[in-house]
Amino acid sequence: MRLILLGPPGAGKGTQAQRLVAKYGIIQLSTGDVLRAAAHAGTPIGRKAHEIMVRGELVPDDIVVAIVAERIERPDARKGFILDGFPRTVPQAEALDRMLAERGIKLDAVIELRVNEDALLKRVESRIADMKARGEPLRNDDDPKVLHRRLAAYRELTAPLVDYYRSQGTLRTVDGMAPIPVVWAAIEEALPPKAPAAELTPAPKTDKNRAAGS
Ligand code: AMP
């Protein structure tokens, strides 16, 4: 199963991605998580990304495309993956199409979590206030001003992907404002049934990949 979760910050992509991981035994690839880890590790890319992320802007396409290309190559991505927070621009979506075509694989679905922006802002702002009150650590971009900018970036650069994937026939839209279990039920309904176990077991080793040490 190869999926994209599309939706603005705070729409609940991460929560639903975890459920998809558990159900399908596939990996979640959050470009935001990879960039935060790189920032934390202080790598050159991480430092550059950090400056951009705290402003609520988007990291350049070539950086995130390279992250995804590297991650989907790894053996644990063979059963499938959920892309969470990628693609975020039309050029990223085009790069992904090329990447998948080169590997002879296809997306099963793009799940759009549709939300009401005003309600979403209130939801995220109250979550931030609750976390602050409890003294819990916040992400650098968990700040109402930054959130406004992230939502604006979504509207301008990412929302066009809804039409992009609709025209490819892969788009499934669910109501992201519903309670978490209701959103989950809608996602399950929108997806093809779970593959039988036989399809999920790794391919038997051939002489070719045995020789390659895989
Ligand atoms: P997220 O955790 O998905 O909300 O991403 C946090 C931040 O990481 C975003 O606001 C961007 O600055 C950056 N980021 C994550 N994924 C991408 C992407 N696909 N393209 C550009 N920037 C990204």
mmCIF file of C-alpha atoms and ligand atoms in Angstrom:
data_model
loop_
_atom_site.group_PDB
_atom_site.id
_atom_site.type_symbol
_atom_site.label_atom_id
_atom_site.label_comp_id
_atom_site.label_asym_id
_atom_site.label_seq_id
_atom_site.Cartn_x
_atom_site.Cartn_y
_atom_site.Cartn_z
ATOM 1 C CA MET A 1 0.000 0.000 0.000
ATOM 2 C CA ARG A 2 1.461 3.347 -1.037
ATOM 3 C CA LEU A 3 -0.352 6.380 0.219
ATOM 4 C CA ILE A 4 -0.137 10.129 0.550
ATOM 5 C CA LEU A 5 -1.838 11.978 3.390
ATOM 6 C CA LEU A 6 -2.684 15.476 2.282
ATOM 7 C CA GLY A 7 -3.924 18.207 4.586
ATOM 8 C CA PRO A 8 -2.863 21.411 6.331
ATOM 9 C CA PRO A 9 -0.835 21.472 9.544
ATOM 10 C CA GLY A 10 -2.953 20.332 12.464
ATOM 11 C CA ALA A 11 -5.379 18.339 10.304
ATOM 12 C CA GLY A 12 -4.457 15.089 12.053
ATOM 13 C CA LYS A 13 -2.233 13.489 9.385
ATOM 14 C CA GLY A 14 0.234 12.110 11.942
ATOM 15 C CA THR A 15 -2.493 10.487 14.039
ATOM 16 C CA GLN A 16 -4.110 8.779 11.064
ATOM 17 C CA ALA A 17 -0.701 7.797 9.659
ATOM 18 C CA GLN A 18 0.050 5.855 12.858
ATOM 19 C CA ARG A 19 -3.167 3.880 12.429
ATOM 20 C CA LEU A 20 -2.314 3.130 8.804
ATOM 21 C CA VAL A 21 1.158 1.938 9.853
ATOM 22 C CA ALA A 22 -0.414 -0.459 12.356
ATOM 23 C CA LYS A 23 -3.033 -1.747 9.945
ATOM 24 C CA TYR A 24 -0.949 -2.237 6.811
ATOM 25 C CA GLY A 25 2.517 -2.822 8.283
ATOM 26 C CA ILE A 26 3.933 -0.048 6.138
ATOM 27 C CA ILE A 27 6.294 2.774 7.050
ATOM 28 C CA GLN A 28 5.391 6.388 7.704
ATOM 29 C CA LEU A 29 7.642 8.913 6.067
ATOM 30 C CA SER A 30 7.179 12.377 7.519
ATOM 31 C CA THR A 31 9.522 14.828 5.804
ATOM 32 C CA GLY A 32 8.924 17.216 8.729
ATOM 33 C CA ASP A 33 10.188 14.564 11.196
ATOM 34 C CA VAL A 34 13.277 13.881 9.047
ATOM 35 C CA LEU A 35 14.031 17.613 8.817
ATOM 36 C CA ARG A 36 13.554 18.115 12.564
ATOM 37 C CA ALA A 37 15.910 15.193 13.253
ATOM 38 C CA ALA A 38 18.490 16.713 10.876
ATOM 39 C CA ALA A 39 18.107 20.088 12.603
ATOM 40 C CA HIS A 40 18.543 18.438 15.986
ATOM 41 C CA ALA A 41 21.654 16.620 14.775
ATOM 42 C CA GLY A 42 23.015 19.937 13.494
ATOM 43 C CA THR A 43 23.832 18.693 9.986
ATOM 44 C CA PRO A 44 24.330 21.411 7.318
ATOM 45 C CA ILE A 45 20.953 20.582 5.761
ATOM 46 C CA GLY A 46 19.379 20.453 9.197
ATOM 47 C CA ARG A 47 20.679 23.902 10.089
ATOM 48 C CA LYS A 48 19.414 25.381 6.835
ATOM 49 C CA ALA A 49 16.039 23.647 7.229
ATOM 50 C CA HIS A 50 15.694 24.836 10.818
ATOM 51 C CA GLU A 51 15.909 28.515 9.813
ATOM 52 C CA ILE A 52 13.203 27.989 7.218
ATOM 53 C CA MET A 53 10.948 25.867 9.419
ATOM 54 C CA VAL A 54 10.851 28.350 12.298
ATOM 55 C CA ARG A 55 9.578 30.941 9.840
ATOM 56 C CA GLY A 56 6.773 28.609 8.741
ATOM 57 C CA GLU A 57 8.068 28.517 5.172
ATOM 58 C CA LEU A 58 8.796 25.551 2.924
ATOM 59 C CA VAL A 59 12.203 23.916 2.619
ATOM 60 C CA PRO A 60 13.460 23.816 -1.018
ATOM 61 C CA ASP A 61 12.001 21.037 -3.153
ATOM 62 C CA ASP A 62 15.365 19.417 -3.982
ATOM 63 C CA ILE A 63 16.097 18.795 -0.297
ATOM 64 C CA VAL A 64 12.812 17.066 0.489
ATOM 65 C CA VAL A 65 12.761 15.145 -2.802
ATOM 66 C CA ALA A 66 16.215 13.726 -1.971
ATOM 67 C CA ILE A 67 14.993 12.700 1.499
ATOM 68 C CA VAL A 68 12.046 10.811 0.051
ATOM 69 C CA ALA A 69 14.087 9.195 -2.737
ATOM 70 C CA GLU A 70 16.560 7.848 -0.200
ATOM 71 C CA ARG A 71 13.917 6.612 2.250
ATOM 72 C CA ILE A 72 11.683 4.729 -0.170
ATOM 73 C CA GLU A 73 14.725 2.791 -1.405
ATOM 74 C CA ARG A 74 15.259 1.108 1.952
ATOM 75 C CA PRO A 75 14.128 -2.523 2.351
ATOM 76 C CA ASP A 76 11.505 -1.720 4.984
ATOM 77 C CA ALA A 77 9.680 0.488 2.476
ATOM 78 C CA ARG A 78 9.075 -2.436 0.142
ATOM 79 C CA LYS A 79 5.682 -3.335 1.610
ATOM 80 C CA GLY A 80 4.613 0.253 1.180
ATOM 81 C CA PHE A 81 4.676 3.695 2.721
ATOM 82 C CA ILE A 82 2.621 6.630 3.837
ATOM 83 C CA LEU A 83 3.948 10.001 2.848
ATOM 84 C CA ASP A 84 2.991 12.513 5.522
ATOM 85 C CA GLY A 85 3.786 16.129 4.660
ATOM 86 C CA PHE A 86 5.116 15.299 1.194
ATOM 87 C CA PRO A 87 4.541 16.325 -1.536
ATOM 88 C CA ARG A 88 3.798 19.914 -0.624
ATOM 89 C CA THR A 89 4.214 21.570 -4.030
ATOM 90 C CA VAL A 90 3.355 20.604 -7.596
ATOM 91 C CA PRO A 91 7.074 20.226 -8.540
ATOM 92 C CA GLN A 92 7.469 17.825 -5.575
ATOM 93 C CA ALA A 93 4.463 15.818 -6.813
ATOM 94 C CA GLU A 94 5.962 15.689 -10.305
ATOM 95 C CA ALA A 95 9.307 14.544 -8.880
ATOM 96 C CA LEU A 96 7.475 11.838 -6.919
ATOM 97 C CA ASP A 97 5.685 10.654 -10.058
ATOM 98 C CA ARG A 98 9.049 10.308 -11.798
ATOM 99 C CA MET A 99 10.567 8.514 -8.798
ATOM 100 C CA LEU A 100 7.710 6.003 -8.678
ATOM 101 C CA ALA A 101 7.703 5.470 -12.457
ATOM 102 C CA GLU A 102 11.458 4.747 -12.416
ATOM 103 C CA ARG A 103 10.821 2.061 -9.787
ATOM 104 C CA GLY A 104 7.763 0.683 -11.598
ATOM 105 C CA ILE A 105 5.447 1.373 -8.657
ATOM 106 C CA LYS A 106 2.216 3.305 -8.272
ATOM 107 C CA LEU A 107 0.332 5.178 -5.586
ATOM 108 C CA ASP A 108 -2.753 3.394 -4.286
ATOM 109 C CA ALA A 109 -4.434 6.521 -3.004
ATOM 110 C CA VAL A 110 -4.044 10.123 -1.921
ATOM 111 C CA ILE A 111 -6.140 10.834 1.149
ATOM 112 C CA GLU A 112 -7.103 14.446 1.594
ATOM 113 C CA LEU A 113 -8.093 15.436 5.139
ATOM 114 C CA ARG A 114 -10.387 18.336 4.379
ATOM 115 C CA VAL A 115 -10.706 20.880 7.175
ATOM 116 C CA ASN A 116 -12.302 24.191 7.954
ATOM 117 C CA GLU A 117 -9.393 26.612 8.371
ATOM 118 C CA ASP A 118 -10.976 28.822 11.048
ATOM 119 C CA ALA A 119 -11.976 25.849 13.162
ATOM 120 C CA LEU A 120 -8.556 24.302 12.600
ATOM 121 C CA LEU A 121 -6.775 27.457 13.789
ATOM 122 C CA LYS A 122 -8.851 27.504 16.964
ATOM 123 C CA ARG A 123 -8.170 23.798 17.505
ATOM 124 C CA VAL A 124 -4.408 24.153 17.112
ATOM 125 C CA GLU A 125 -4.243 27.370 19.149
ATOM 126 C CA SER A 126 -6.072 25.729 22.045
ATOM 127 C CA ARG A 127 -3.803 22.654 21.791
ATOM 128 C CA ILE A 128 -0.743 24.939 21.996
ATOM 129 C CA ALA A 129 -2.215 26.802 24.991
ATOM 130 C CA ASP A 130 -3.000 23.488 26.780
ATOM 131 C CA MET A 131 0.512 22.188 26.165
ATOM 132 C CA LYS A 132 2.036 25.437 27.456
ATOM 133 C CA ALA A 133 -0.179 25.289 30.561
ATOM 134 C CA ARG A 134 0.992 21.727 31.230
ATOM 135 C CA GLY A 135 4.620 22.764 30.668
ATOM 136 C CA GLU A 136 5.008 20.294 27.791
ATOM 137 C CA PRO A 137 7.673 20.923 25.145
ATOM 138 C CA LEU A 138 6.429 22.608 22.000
ATOM 139 C CA ARG A 139 7.743 22.365 18.474
ATOM 140 C CA ASN A 140 9.517 25.523 17.300
ATOM 141 C CA ASP A 141 6.764 26.122 14.775
ATOM 142 C CA ASP A 142 3.955 25.523 17.316
ATOM 143 C CA ASP A 143 3.280 29.213 17.535
ATOM 144 C CA PRO A 144 0.058 30.903 16.390
ATOM 145 C CA LYS A 145 1.902 33.426 14.159
ATOM 146 C CA VAL A 146 3.985 30.724 12.510
ATOM 147 C CA LEU A 147 0.881 28.589 12.154
ATOM 148 C CA HIS A 148 -0.816 31.366 10.156
ATOM 149 C CA ARG A 149 2.168 31.382 7.792
ATOM 150 C CA ARG A 150 2.176 27.601 7.492
ATOM 151 C CA LEU A 151 -1.522 27.667 6.639
ATOM 152 C CA ALA A 152 -0.911 30.374 4.034
ATOM 153 C CA ALA A 153 1.873 28.245 2.501
ATOM 154 C CA TYR A 154 -0.539 25.306 2.414
ATOM 155 C CA ARG A 155 -3.243 27.339 0.700
ATOM 156 C CA GLU A 156 -0.882 28.781 -1.891
ATOM 157 C CA LEU A 157 1.488 25.899 -2.660
ATOM 158 C CA THR A 158 -0.013 22.630 -1.424
ATOM 159 C CA ALA A 159 -3.773 22.973 -1.991
ATOM 160 C CA PRO A 160 -3.264 22.819 -5.809
ATOM 161 C CA LEU A 161 -2.260 19.175 -5.273
ATOM 162 C CA VAL A 162 -5.914 18.341 -4.625
ATOM 163 C CA ASP A 163 -6.678 19.038 -8.285
ATOM 164 C CA TYR A 164 -3.427 17.400 -9.378
ATOM 165 C CA TYR A 165 -4.366 14.088 -7.754
ATOM 166 C CA ARG A 166 -8.050 14.390 -8.579
ATOM 167 C CA SER A 167 -7.108 14.484 -12.247
ATOM 168 C CA GLN A 168 -4.941 11.381 -11.728
ATOM 169 C CA GLY A 169 -7.960 9.592 -10.198
ATOM 170 C CA THR A 170 -6.197 8.779 -6.914
ATOM 171 C CA LEU A 171 -7.786 11.413 -4.663
ATOM 172 C CA ARG A 172 -10.035 10.322 -1.764
ATOM 173 C CA THR A 173 -11.401 13.162 0.365
ATOM 174 C CA VAL A 174 -12.495 12.648 3.962
ATOM 175 C CA ASP A 175 -13.823 15.098 6.557
ATOM 176 C CA GLY A 176 -10.818 15.892 8.734
ATOM 177 C CA MET A 177 -12.901 17.856 11.266
ATOM 178 C CA ALA A 178 -14.752 14.764 12.477
ATOM 179 C CA PRO A 179 -13.631 12.945 15.655
ATOM 180 C CA ILE A 180 -10.492 10.826 15.201
ATOM 181 C CA PRO A 181 -12.295 7.427 15.063
ATOM 182 C CA VAL A 182 -14.797 8.777 12.522
ATOM 183 C CA VAL A 183 -11.981 10.091 10.304
ATOM 184 C CA TRP A 184 -10.289 6.709 10.600
ATOM 185 C CA ALA A 185 -13.466 4.850 9.593
ATOM 186 C CA ALA A 186 -13.807 7.104 6.531
ATOM 187 C CA ILE A 187 -10.181 6.440 5.569
ATOM 188 C CA GLU A 188 -10.636 2.680 5.911
ATOM 189 C CA GLU A 189 -13.713 2.889 3.746
ATOM 190 C CA ALA A 190 -11.905 4.939 1.107
ATOM 191 C CA LEU A 191 -9.027 2.475 0.758
ATOM 192 C CA PRO A 192 -8.853 -0.801 -1.092
ATOM 193 C CA PRO A 193 -9.241 -3.819 1.234
ATOM 194 C CA LYS A 194 -6.143 -4.979 3.075
ATOM 195 C CA ALA A 195 -3.962 -7.226 0.917
ATOM 196 C CA PRO A 196 -4.002 -10.937 1.840
ATOM 197 C CA ALA A 197 -1.056 -11.966 4.048
ATOM 198 C CA ALA A 198 0.625 -13.800 1.163
ATOM 199 C CA GLU A 199 1.106 -10.532 -0.677
ATOM 200 C CA LEU A 200 2.740 -8.965 2.349
ATOM 201 C CA THR A 201 5.418 -11.581 2.951
ATOM 202 C CA PRO A 202 8.820 -10.686 1.531
ATOM 203 C CA ALA A 203 9.681 -12.075 -1.869
ATOM 204 C CA PRO A 204 11.741 -15.297 -1.659
ATOM 205 C CA LYS A 205 15.471 -14.774 -2.029
ATOM 206 C CA THR A 206 16.700 -15.316 -5.532
ATOM 207 C CA ASP A 207 20.239 -16.228 -6.525
ATOM 208 C CA LYS A 208 20.601 -12.663 -7.778
ATOM 209 C CA ASN A 209 19.750 -10.838 -4.553
ATOM 210 C CA ARG A 210 21.442 -13.531 -2.404
ATOM 211 C CA ALA A 211 24.651 -12.816 -4.274
ATOM 212 C CA ALA A 212 24.136 -9.105 -3.653
ATOM 213 C CA GLY A 213 23.978 -9.859 0.063
ATOM 214 C CA SER A 214 20.390 -8.636 0.514
HETATM 215 P P1 AMP B 1 5.349 19.144 9.160
HETATM 216 O O1 AMP B 1 5.919 18.385 10.298
HETATM 217 O O2 AMP B 1 4.936 18.255 8.014
HETATM 218 O O3 AMP B 1 4.244 20.081 9.570
HETATM 219 O O4 AMP B 1 6.526 20.063 8.576
HETATM 220 C C1 AMP B 1 7.161 21.034 9.384
HETATM 221 C C2 AMP B 1 7.952 21.966 8.486
HETATM 222 O O5 AMP B 1 8.950 21.230 7.789
HETATM 223 C C3 AMP B 1 7.159 22.667 7.399
HETATM 224 O O6 AMP B 1 6.508 23.820 7.875
HETATM 225 C C4 AMP B 1 8.252 22.983 6.388
HETATM 226 O O7 AMP B 1 9.036 24.072 6.792
HETATM 227 C C5 AMP B 1 9.118 21.734 6.460
HETATM 228 N N1 AMP B 1 8.670 20.691 5.511
HETATM 229 C C6 AMP B 1 8.193 19.450 5.823
HETATM 230 N N2 AMP B 1 7.889 18.755 4.717
HETATM 231 C C7 AMP B 1 8.153 19.580 3.669
HETATM 232 C C8 AMP B 1 8.013 19.460 2.261
HETATM 233 N N3 AMP B 1 7.530 18.351 1.687
HETATM 234 N N4 AMP B 1 8.414 20.521 1.496
HETATM 235 C C9 AMP B 1 8.918 21.642 2.047
HETATM 236 N N5 AMP B 1 9.038 21.835 3.361
HETATM 237 C C10 AMP B 1 8.673 20.813 4.188
#
